[in-house]
């Protein structure tokens, strides 16, 4: 019997309307367009505005567009996974709310959280369900309303992040396409450099935690930077090596979009020409769980069936990893 693989058969993204430029940030904190551009590569990011608007609203928009693009109804979806660090509520899962808003009634759904690597981990989890042969249409959503956990008085973090959602549909194929292999790693000791101090079971919310501004992203940029530049390249190279993939065999590298300098250093360490490295950080900033599918969506027209694509991410946890994907469309 041929082993089933899970192929991406549709991809779609959603970006909220409001664009927060570097010029506007210059009015909010002590920063400059020059600093943000040269240190991060970011020019603007989208922000979800409006009372009552949350991560699930962006996720549902992405899913509606995805199903329309594939020409299927919501009743055909078997499973929906959402990777996010900014769930609408602590519970229920944002995936449940996305399914509800997108009219998905015949599926089960749940969230996954591996910070910036979340989309990759969710994609492999979803692929495993598809490979079982039991689930024919599985949606993976990467969505974050980062503006809900960004401290707009902290210039070290507020310039970095944006809001967005993106979704892919996975379906079984007997061809040698789709999710082929992956390598994931975590190191929990890295939490000290990147986390949210309060709001969890360790430190439930109090007036004091609010006064101390502990419900926002806390990041020590330099150590995270140092790990990110080596880990994404090294895990991608390990994955390629064990599959006999040479640099010339790789059509595209899709790195998590946290900093242009990290993206460039990763490409250089892997000896990949810059033309093969997907970049859209200038338009969206770091959208955490949405960066990688948003890249695939932006570059969709340039992708060809059979292209070898390496997806790689590094983020809070620390978590990092890489997936070898063969484009199926
Ligand atoms: O997606 C999750 C994973 N996250 C990452 O991968 C992020 C990794 N880290 C980074 O991308 C970078 O470390 C940052 C972009 C966060 C910071 O860049 P950096 O080159 O590491 O800057 P730095 O933190 O070393 O700060 C350099 C200087 C400092 O001033 P002094 O001490 O040299 O006087 C900062 O206070 O830049 C200052 N600075 C700013 N200046 C203007 C920090 N933020 C700003 C700002 N505008 N927004």
Short mmCIF file of C-alpha atoms and ligand atoms in Angstrom, two decimals:
data_model
loop_
_atom_site.label_atom_id
_atom_site.label_comp_id
_atom_site.label_asym_id
_atom_site.label_seq_id
_atom_site.Cartn_x
_atom_site.Cartn_y
_atom_site.Cartn_z
CA UNK A 1 0.00 0.00 0.00
CA UNK A 2 1.31 3.46 -0.90
CA UNK A 3 2.03 5.58 2.15
CA UNK A 4 -0.14 8.69 2.18
CA UNK A 5 1.48 12.09 2.45
CA UNK A 6 -0.11 15.39 3.48
CA UNK A 7 0.01 18.06 0.79
CA UNK A 8 -0.85 21.74 1.03
CA UNK A 9 -3.70 22.17 -1.45
CA UNK A 10 -4.63 25.78 -0.64
CA UNK A 11 -3.20 28.73 1.26
CA UNK A 12 -4.68 32.04 2.26
CA UNK A 13 -3.85 34.97 4.53
CA UNK A 14 -5.56 37.85 6.28
CA UNK A 15 -4.08 41.18 7.28
CA UNK A 16 -6.07 43.75 9.24
CA UNK A 17 -6.59 47.05 7.48
CA UNK A 18 -4.75 49.43 9.80
CA UNK A 19 -1.07 49.96 8.91
CA UNK A 20 1.24 51.14 11.69
CA UNK A 21 4.28 52.75 10.08
CA UNK A 22 7.70 53.47 11.53
CA UNK A 23 6.83 57.17 11.20
CA UNK A 24 3.84 56.69 13.52
CA UNK A 25 5.97 54.74 16.01
CA UNK A 26 8.38 57.70 16.07
CA UNK A 27 5.48 59.67 17.61
CA UNK A 28 4.76 57.00 20.23
CA UNK A 29 8.22 56.00 21.57
CA UNK A 30 11.79 57.28 21.37
CA UNK A 31 12.76 55.58 18.11
CA UNK A 32 13.51 56.35 14.48
CA UNK A 33 12.64 54.86 11.12
CA UNK A 34 16.40 54.60 10.57
CA UNK A 35 16.95 52.47 13.73
CA UNK A 36 14.00 50.18 13.03
CA UNK A 37 14.88 49.74 9.35
CA UNK A 38 18.57 49.03 9.82
CA UNK A 39 18.25 46.88 12.97
CA UNK A 40 15.17 44.87 11.97
CA UNK A 41 14.25 45.47 8.30
CA UNK A 42 10.67 46.36 9.31
CA UNK A 43 8.93 49.33 7.65
CA UNK A 44 5.32 48.77 8.67
CA UNK A 45 3.03 46.26 10.34
CA UNK A 46 -0.75 45.68 10.34
CA UNK A 47 -2.75 46.16 13.54
CA UNK A 48 -6.22 44.80 14.33
CA UNK A 49 -8.30 47.70 15.60
CA UNK A 50 -11.82 47.70 16.96
CA UNK A 51 -13.63 46.73 20.12
CA UNK A 52 -14.37 43.02 20.32
CA UNK A 53 -11.97 42.03 17.55
CA UNK A 54 -9.62 39.16 18.37
CA UNK A 55 -7.28 36.53 16.96
CA UNK A 56 -10.21 34.29 16.00
CA UNK A 57 -11.68 37.03 13.77
CA UNK A 58 -8.49 37.15 11.72
CA UNK A 59 -8.24 33.35 11.72
CA UNK A 60 -11.84 33.00 10.54
CA UNK A 61 -11.21 35.49 7.69
CA UNK A 62 -8.19 33.47 6.58
CA UNK A 63 -10.15 30.20 6.76
CA UNK A 64 -13.16 31.56 4.84
CA UNK A 65 -10.84 32.73 2.06
CA UNK A 66 -9.00 29.42 2.11
CA UNK A 67 -12.13 27.31 1.68
CA UNK A 68 -13.42 29.61 -1.07
CA UNK A 69 -10.11 29.34 -2.90
CA UNK A 70 -10.24 25.52 -2.74
CA UNK A 71 -13.92 25.55 -3.69
CA UNK A 72 -15.12 23.51 -0.70
CA UNK A 73 -17.68 24.14 2.01
CA UNK A 74 -16.97 24.38 5.74
CA UNK A 75 -18.86 21.12 6.33
CA UNK A 76 -16.10 19.22 4.52
CA UNK A 77 -13.37 20.11 7.05
CA UNK A 78 -12.45 17.23 9.41
CA UNK A 79 -10.04 18.97 11.78
CA UNK A 80 -8.82 22.51 12.45
CA UNK A 81 -5.67 23.30 14.42
CA UNK A 82 -4.73 26.83 15.45
CA UNK A 83 -1.27 27.83 16.59
CA UNK A 84 -1.30 31.06 18.57
CA UNK A 85 0.25 32.82 21.57
CA UNK A 86 -2.60 35.31 21.71
CA UNK A 87 -5.75 33.19 22.15
CA UNK A 88 -9.01 35.15 22.39
CA UNK A 89 -9.40 33.75 25.90
CA UNK A 90 -7.41 31.35 28.08
CA UNK A 91 -10.11 28.85 27.19
CA UNK A 92 -11.84 27.67 25.13
CA UNK A 93 -9.35 27.13 22.33
CA UNK A 94 -9.28 29.85 19.68
CA UNK A 95 -9.49 27.02 17.11
CA UNK A 96 -13.03 26.31 18.40
CA UNK A 97 -13.98 29.97 17.92
CA UNK A 98 -12.48 30.08 14.43
CA UNK A 99 -14.41 26.94 13.47
CA UNK A 100 -17.61 28.44 14.87
CA UNK A 101 -17.12 31.74 13.01
CA UNK A 102 -16.20 30.00 9.74
CA UNK A 103 -19.21 27.64 9.92
CA UNK A 104 -17.10 24.50 10.43
CA UNK A 105 -19.43 22.04 12.18
CA UNK A 106 -18.21 18.52 11.33
CA UNK A 107 -14.70 18.90 12.68
CA UNK A 108 -12.91 18.86 16.01
CA UNK A 109 -10.47 21.64 16.72
CA UNK A 110 -7.84 22.65 19.25
CA UNK A 111 -4.94 25.05 19.80
CA UNK A 112 -1.22 24.47 19.91
CA UNK A 113 1.36 26.80 21.42
CA UNK A 114 5.05 26.60 20.62
CA UNK A 115 5.51 30.39 20.32
CA UNK A 116 7.10 31.39 17.00
CA UNK A 117 7.65 27.74 15.99
CA UNK A 118 3.97 26.96 16.60
CA UNK A 119 2.88 26.89 12.98
CA UNK A 120 5.57 24.35 12.07
CA UNK A 121 4.69 22.09 15.00
CA UNK A 122 0.98 22.33 14.16
CA UNK A 123 1.65 21.61 10.48
CA UNK A 124 3.44 18.35 11.32
CA UNK A 125 0.74 17.37 13.83
CA UNK A 126 -1.90 17.99 11.16
CA UNK A 127 0.14 16.07 8.57
CA UNK A 128 0.24 13.07 10.91
CA UNK A 129 -3.57 13.06 11.08
CA UNK A 130 -3.79 13.21 7.27
CA UNK A 131 -1.22 10.42 6.84
CA UNK A 132 -3.44 8.15 8.98
CA UNK A 133 -5.89 8.19 6.06
CA UNK A 134 -8.82 9.01 8.33
CA UNK A 135 -8.80 12.79 7.93
CA UNK A 136 -9.16 14.14 4.40
CA UNK A 137 -9.31 17.88 4.93
CA UNK A 138 -7.34 19.44 7.74
CA UNK A 139 -6.91 23.18 8.24
CA UNK A 140 -3.93 24.67 10.05
CA UNK A 141 -4.21 28.30 11.11
CA UNK A 142 -1.33 30.46 12.37
CA UNK A 143 -2.80 33.60 13.91
CA UNK A 144 -1.73 36.25 16.38
CA UNK A 145 -3.00 39.59 17.59
CA UNK A 146 0.44 40.55 18.88
CA UNK A 147 -0.77 44.10 19.53
CA UNK A 148 -2.77 42.67 22.47
CA UNK A 149 0.45 41.70 24.31
CA UNK A 150 2.80 44.45 23.11
CA UNK A 151 3.74 47.26 25.48
CA UNK A 152 3.56 50.41 23.38
CA UNK A 153 5.73 52.24 25.92
CA UNK A 154 8.62 49.76 25.41
CA UNK A 155 10.62 50.74 22.32
CA UNK A 156 12.63 47.49 22.44
CA UNK A 157 9.60 45.36 21.58
CA UNK A 158 6.78 47.53 20.26
CA UNK A 159 8.49 48.18 16.92
CA UNK A 160 8.85 44.47 16.16
CA UNK A 161 5.40 42.92 16.08
CA UNK A 162 2.29 42.95 13.90
CA UNK A 163 -1.11 41.22 13.70
CA UNK A 164 -2.13 38.68 11.05
CA UNK A 165 -3.52 35.23 10.32
CA UNK A 166 -2.81 32.71 7.63
CA UNK A 167 -4.19 29.25 6.96
CA UNK A 168 -3.33 26.19 4.89
CA UNK A 169 -5.43 23.20 3.87
CA UNK A 170 -3.81 19.76 4.02
CA UNK A 171 -5.14 16.84 1.98
CA UNK A 172 -3.85 13.31 1.42
CA UNK A 173 -1.83 12.50 -1.69
CA UNK A 174 -0.20 9.30 -2.95
CA UNK A 175 2.38 11.38 -4.83
CA UNK A 176 5.77 12.11 -3.30
CA UNK A 177 4.66 15.63 -2.32
CA UNK A 178 3.75 17.61 0.79
CA UNK A 179 5.29 17.30 4.24
CA UNK A 180 8.24 14.94 3.77
CA UNK A 181 10.35 15.24 6.93
CA UNK A 182 10.96 17.49 9.91
CA UNK A 183 13.37 18.08 12.77
CA UNK A 184 12.17 19.90 15.88
CA UNK A 185 14.01 20.83 19.08
CA UNK A 186 13.22 22.65 22.33
CA UNK A 187 15.18 24.00 25.28
CA UNK A 188 12.97 25.13 28.14
CA UNK A 189 15.84 26.90 29.90
CA UNK A 190 15.54 29.58 27.21
CA UNK A 191 12.29 30.83 28.75
CA UNK A 192 14.21 33.38 30.81
CA UNK A 193 14.98 35.41 27.69
CA UNK A 194 11.49 35.52 26.17
CA UNK A 195 8.21 35.17 28.03
CA UNK A 196 5.23 36.92 29.57
CA UNK A 197 5.75 37.34 33.29
CA UNK A 198 2.16 37.32 34.57
CA UNK A 199 -1.28 36.07 33.66
CA UNK A 200 -0.51 32.35 33.87
CA UNK A 201 -0.80 29.91 36.79
CA UNK A 202 2.63 30.99 38.06
CA UNK A 203 1.54 34.56 38.58
CA UNK A 204 -2.18 35.14 38.11
CA UNK A 205 -3.23 38.72 37.36
CA UNK A 206 -3.32 41.18 40.22
CA UNK A 207 -3.32 44.97 40.44
CA UNK A 208 0.43 44.71 41.12
CA UNK A 209 1.16 42.67 37.98
CA UNK A 210 -0.77 45.23 35.95
CA UNK A 211 1.07 48.15 37.55
CA UNK A 212 4.38 46.39 36.87
CA UNK A 213 3.39 45.98 33.18
CA UNK A 214 3.90 42.21 33.41
CA UNK A 215 1.15 41.23 30.96
CA UNK A 216 3.27 42.12 27.94
CA UNK A 217 6.06 40.42 25.96
CA UNK A 218 9.34 40.39 27.86
CA UNK A 219 12.30 39.85 25.53
CA UNK A 220 16.06 40.09 25.98
CA UNK A 221 16.81 40.76 22.33
CA UNK A 222 20.50 39.92 22.12
CA UNK A 223 20.53 36.36 23.52
CA UNK A 224 17.45 35.51 21.46
CA UNK A 225 19.17 36.95 18.39
CA UNK A 226 22.31 34.88 19.05
CA UNK A 227 20.42 31.60 19.33
CA UNK A 228 18.11 32.34 16.39
CA UNK A 229 20.90 32.92 13.85
CA UNK A 230 22.56 29.59 14.54
CA UNK A 231 19.64 27.32 15.41
CA UNK A 232 17.46 27.89 12.31
CA UNK A 233 20.37 27.33 9.92
CA UNK A 234 21.79 24.34 11.79
CA UNK A 235 18.51 22.46 12.17
CA UNK A 236 17.72 23.09 8.48
CA UNK A 237 21.16 21.82 7.42
CA UNK A 238 20.77 18.71 9.63
CA UNK A 239 17.40 17.99 8.06
CA UNK A 240 18.79 18.44 4.55
CA UNK A 241 21.83 16.27 5.29
CA UNK A 242 19.87 13.32 6.59
CA UNK A 243 17.64 13.46 3.48
CA UNK A 244 20.56 13.86 1.03
CA UNK A 245 19.34 17.32 -0.02
CA UNK A 246 22.05 19.64 -1.37
CA UNK A 247 21.82 23.44 -1.30
CA UNK A 248 21.16 23.41 -5.07
CA UNK A 249 18.18 21.08 -4.55
CA UNK A 250 16.44 23.64 -2.34
CA UNK A 251 14.12 25.98 -4.25
CA UNK A 252 13.13 28.13 -1.28
CA UNK A 253 13.97 28.76 2.36
CA UNK A 254 11.06 30.13 4.38
CA UNK A 255 12.45 31.47 7.64
CA UNK A 256 10.41 32.86 10.52
CA UNK A 257 10.32 36.64 10.07
CA UNK A 258 11.65 38.15 13.33
CA UNK A 259 14.55 40.26 12.10
CA UNK A 260 16.00 40.87 8.61
CA UNK A 261 19.52 40.43 10.01
CA UNK A 262 18.59 36.98 11.39
CA UNK A 263 17.02 36.02 8.05
CA UNK A 264 20.13 37.11 6.10
CA UNK A 265 22.52 35.41 8.53
CA UNK A 266 20.52 32.18 8.30
CA UNK A 267 20.67 32.24 4.49
CA UNK A 268 24.43 32.93 4.56
CA UNK A 269 25.12 30.16 7.09
CA UNK A 270 23.25 27.75 4.80
CA UNK A 271 25.12 29.08 1.70
CA UNK A 272 21.79 29.84 0.04
CA UNK A 273 21.59 32.74 -2.43
CA UNK A 274 19.39 35.61 -1.19
CA UNK A 275 16.95 35.08 -4.12
CA UNK A 276 15.94 31.74 -2.59
CA UNK A 277 15.09 33.17 0.82
CA UNK A 278 11.52 34.40 1.31
CA UNK A 279 11.24 37.79 2.99
CA UNK A 280 8.17 39.90 3.78
CA UNK A 281 9.15 41.25 7.20
CA UNK A 282 9.31 44.80 5.80
CA UNK A 283 5.50 44.79 5.30
CA UNK A 284 4.22 42.86 8.30
CA UNK A 285 6.86 42.77 11.07
CA UNK A 286 6.93 39.69 13.30
CA UNK A 287 3.44 38.17 13.27
CA UNK A 288 4.64 35.17 15.37
CA UNK A 289 2.51 32.20 14.26
CA UNK A 290 1.51 33.73 10.93
CA UNK A 291 4.93 34.59 9.46
CA UNK A 292 5.66 31.34 7.61
CA UNK A 293 2.26 30.73 5.96
CA UNK A 294 2.10 34.47 5.10
CA UNK A 295 5.41 34.09 3.23
CA UNK A 296 4.10 31.07 1.30
CA UNK A 297 0.94 33.03 0.48
CA UNK A 298 2.88 36.08 -0.71
CA UNK A 299 5.21 33.96 -2.89
CA UNK A 300 2.53 31.52 -4.08
CA UNK A 301 2.70 32.60 -7.72
CA UNK A 302 6.44 31.89 -7.83
CA UNK A 303 6.09 28.34 -6.48
CA UNK A 304 6.04 25.28 -8.75
CA UNK A 305 4.89 21.72 -8.21
CA UNK A 306 7.74 19.65 -6.76
CA UNK A 307 9.72 22.62 -5.39
CA UNK A 308 11.77 21.63 -2.35
CA UNK A 309 10.95 24.12 0.38
CA UNK A 310 12.58 24.32 3.80
CA UNK A 311 10.45 26.01 6.46
CA UNK A 312 12.31 27.03 9.60
CA UNK A 313 11.51 28.88 12.79
CA UNK A 314 12.99 29.88 16.13
CA UNK A 315 11.10 31.33 19.05
CA UNK A 316 10.05 31.44 22.67
CA UNK A 317 10.60 28.30 24.71
CA UNK A 318 13.13 28.11 23.20
CA UNK A 319 11.59 26.17 20.33
CA UNK A 320 13.05 25.72 16.88
CA UNK A 321 12.85 23.40 13.92
CA UNK A 322 12.62 22.84 10.20
CA UNK A 323 10.29 21.06 7.80
CA UNK A 324 11.07 19.75 4.31
CA UNK A 325 8.00 20.39 2.19
CA UNK A 326 7.52 19.50 -1.48
CA UNK A 327 5.11 21.98 -3.03
CA UNK A 328 2.06 20.20 -4.44
CA UNK A 329 0.16 22.91 -6.33
O1 LIG B 1 10.18 35.90 17.14
C1 LIG B 1 10.67 35.54 18.40
C2 LIG B 1 12.14 35.52 18.39
N1 LIG B 1 12.63 36.87 18.49
C3 LIG B 1 13.72 37.23 17.81
O2 LIG B 1 14.24 36.49 17.03
C4 LIG B 1 14.29 38.64 18.09
C5 LIG B 1 15.79 38.58 18.25
N2 LIG B 1 16.38 39.84 18.61
C6 LIG B 1 16.44 40.90 17.77
O3 LIG B 1 15.91 40.85 16.68
C7 LIG B 1 17.23 42.11 18.19
O4 LIG B 1 18.01 41.81 19.32
C8 LIG B 1 16.37 43.37 18.46
C9 LIG B 1 15.78 43.88 17.17
C10 LIG B 1 15.26 43.02 19.45
C11 LIG B 1 17.25 44.48 19.04
O5 LIG B 1 18.35 44.73 18.18
P1 LIG B 1 19.83 44.80 18.72
O6 LIG B 1 20.70 45.13 17.59
O7 LIG B 1 20.10 43.51 19.47
O8 LIG B 1 19.78 46.03 19.70
P2 LIG B 1 20.09 46.08 21.26
O9 LIG B 1 19.01 45.47 22.05
O10 LIG B 1 21.50 45.61 21.48
O11 LIG B 1 20.08 47.65 21.50
C12 LIG B 1 21.06 48.51 20.90
C13 LIG B 1 20.72 49.94 21.28
C14 LIG B 1 20.47 50.13 22.79
O12 LIG B 1 20.95 51.41 23.15
P3 LIG B 1 22.38 51.56 23.86
O13 LIG B 1 22.32 50.75 25.11
O14 LIG B 1 23.38 51.02 22.87
O15 LIG B 1 22.48 53.04 24.08
C15 LIG B 1 18.97 50.14 22.87
O16 LIG B 1 18.49 50.87 23.98
O17 LIG B 1 19.51 50.34 20.62
C16 LIG B 1 18.58 50.84 21.59
N3 LIG B 1 17.25 50.55 21.13
C17 LIG B 1 16.56 51.38 20.32
N4 LIG B 1 16.85 52.57 19.79
C18 LIG B 1 15.92 53.13 19.01
C19 LIG B 1 16.49 49.44 21.38
N5 LIG B 1 15.31 49.54 20.74
C20 LIG B 1 15.34 50.73 20.08
C21 LIG B 1 14.40 51.37 19.25
N6 LIG B 1 14.73 52.56 18.73
N7 LIG B 1 13.20 50.84 18.95
#
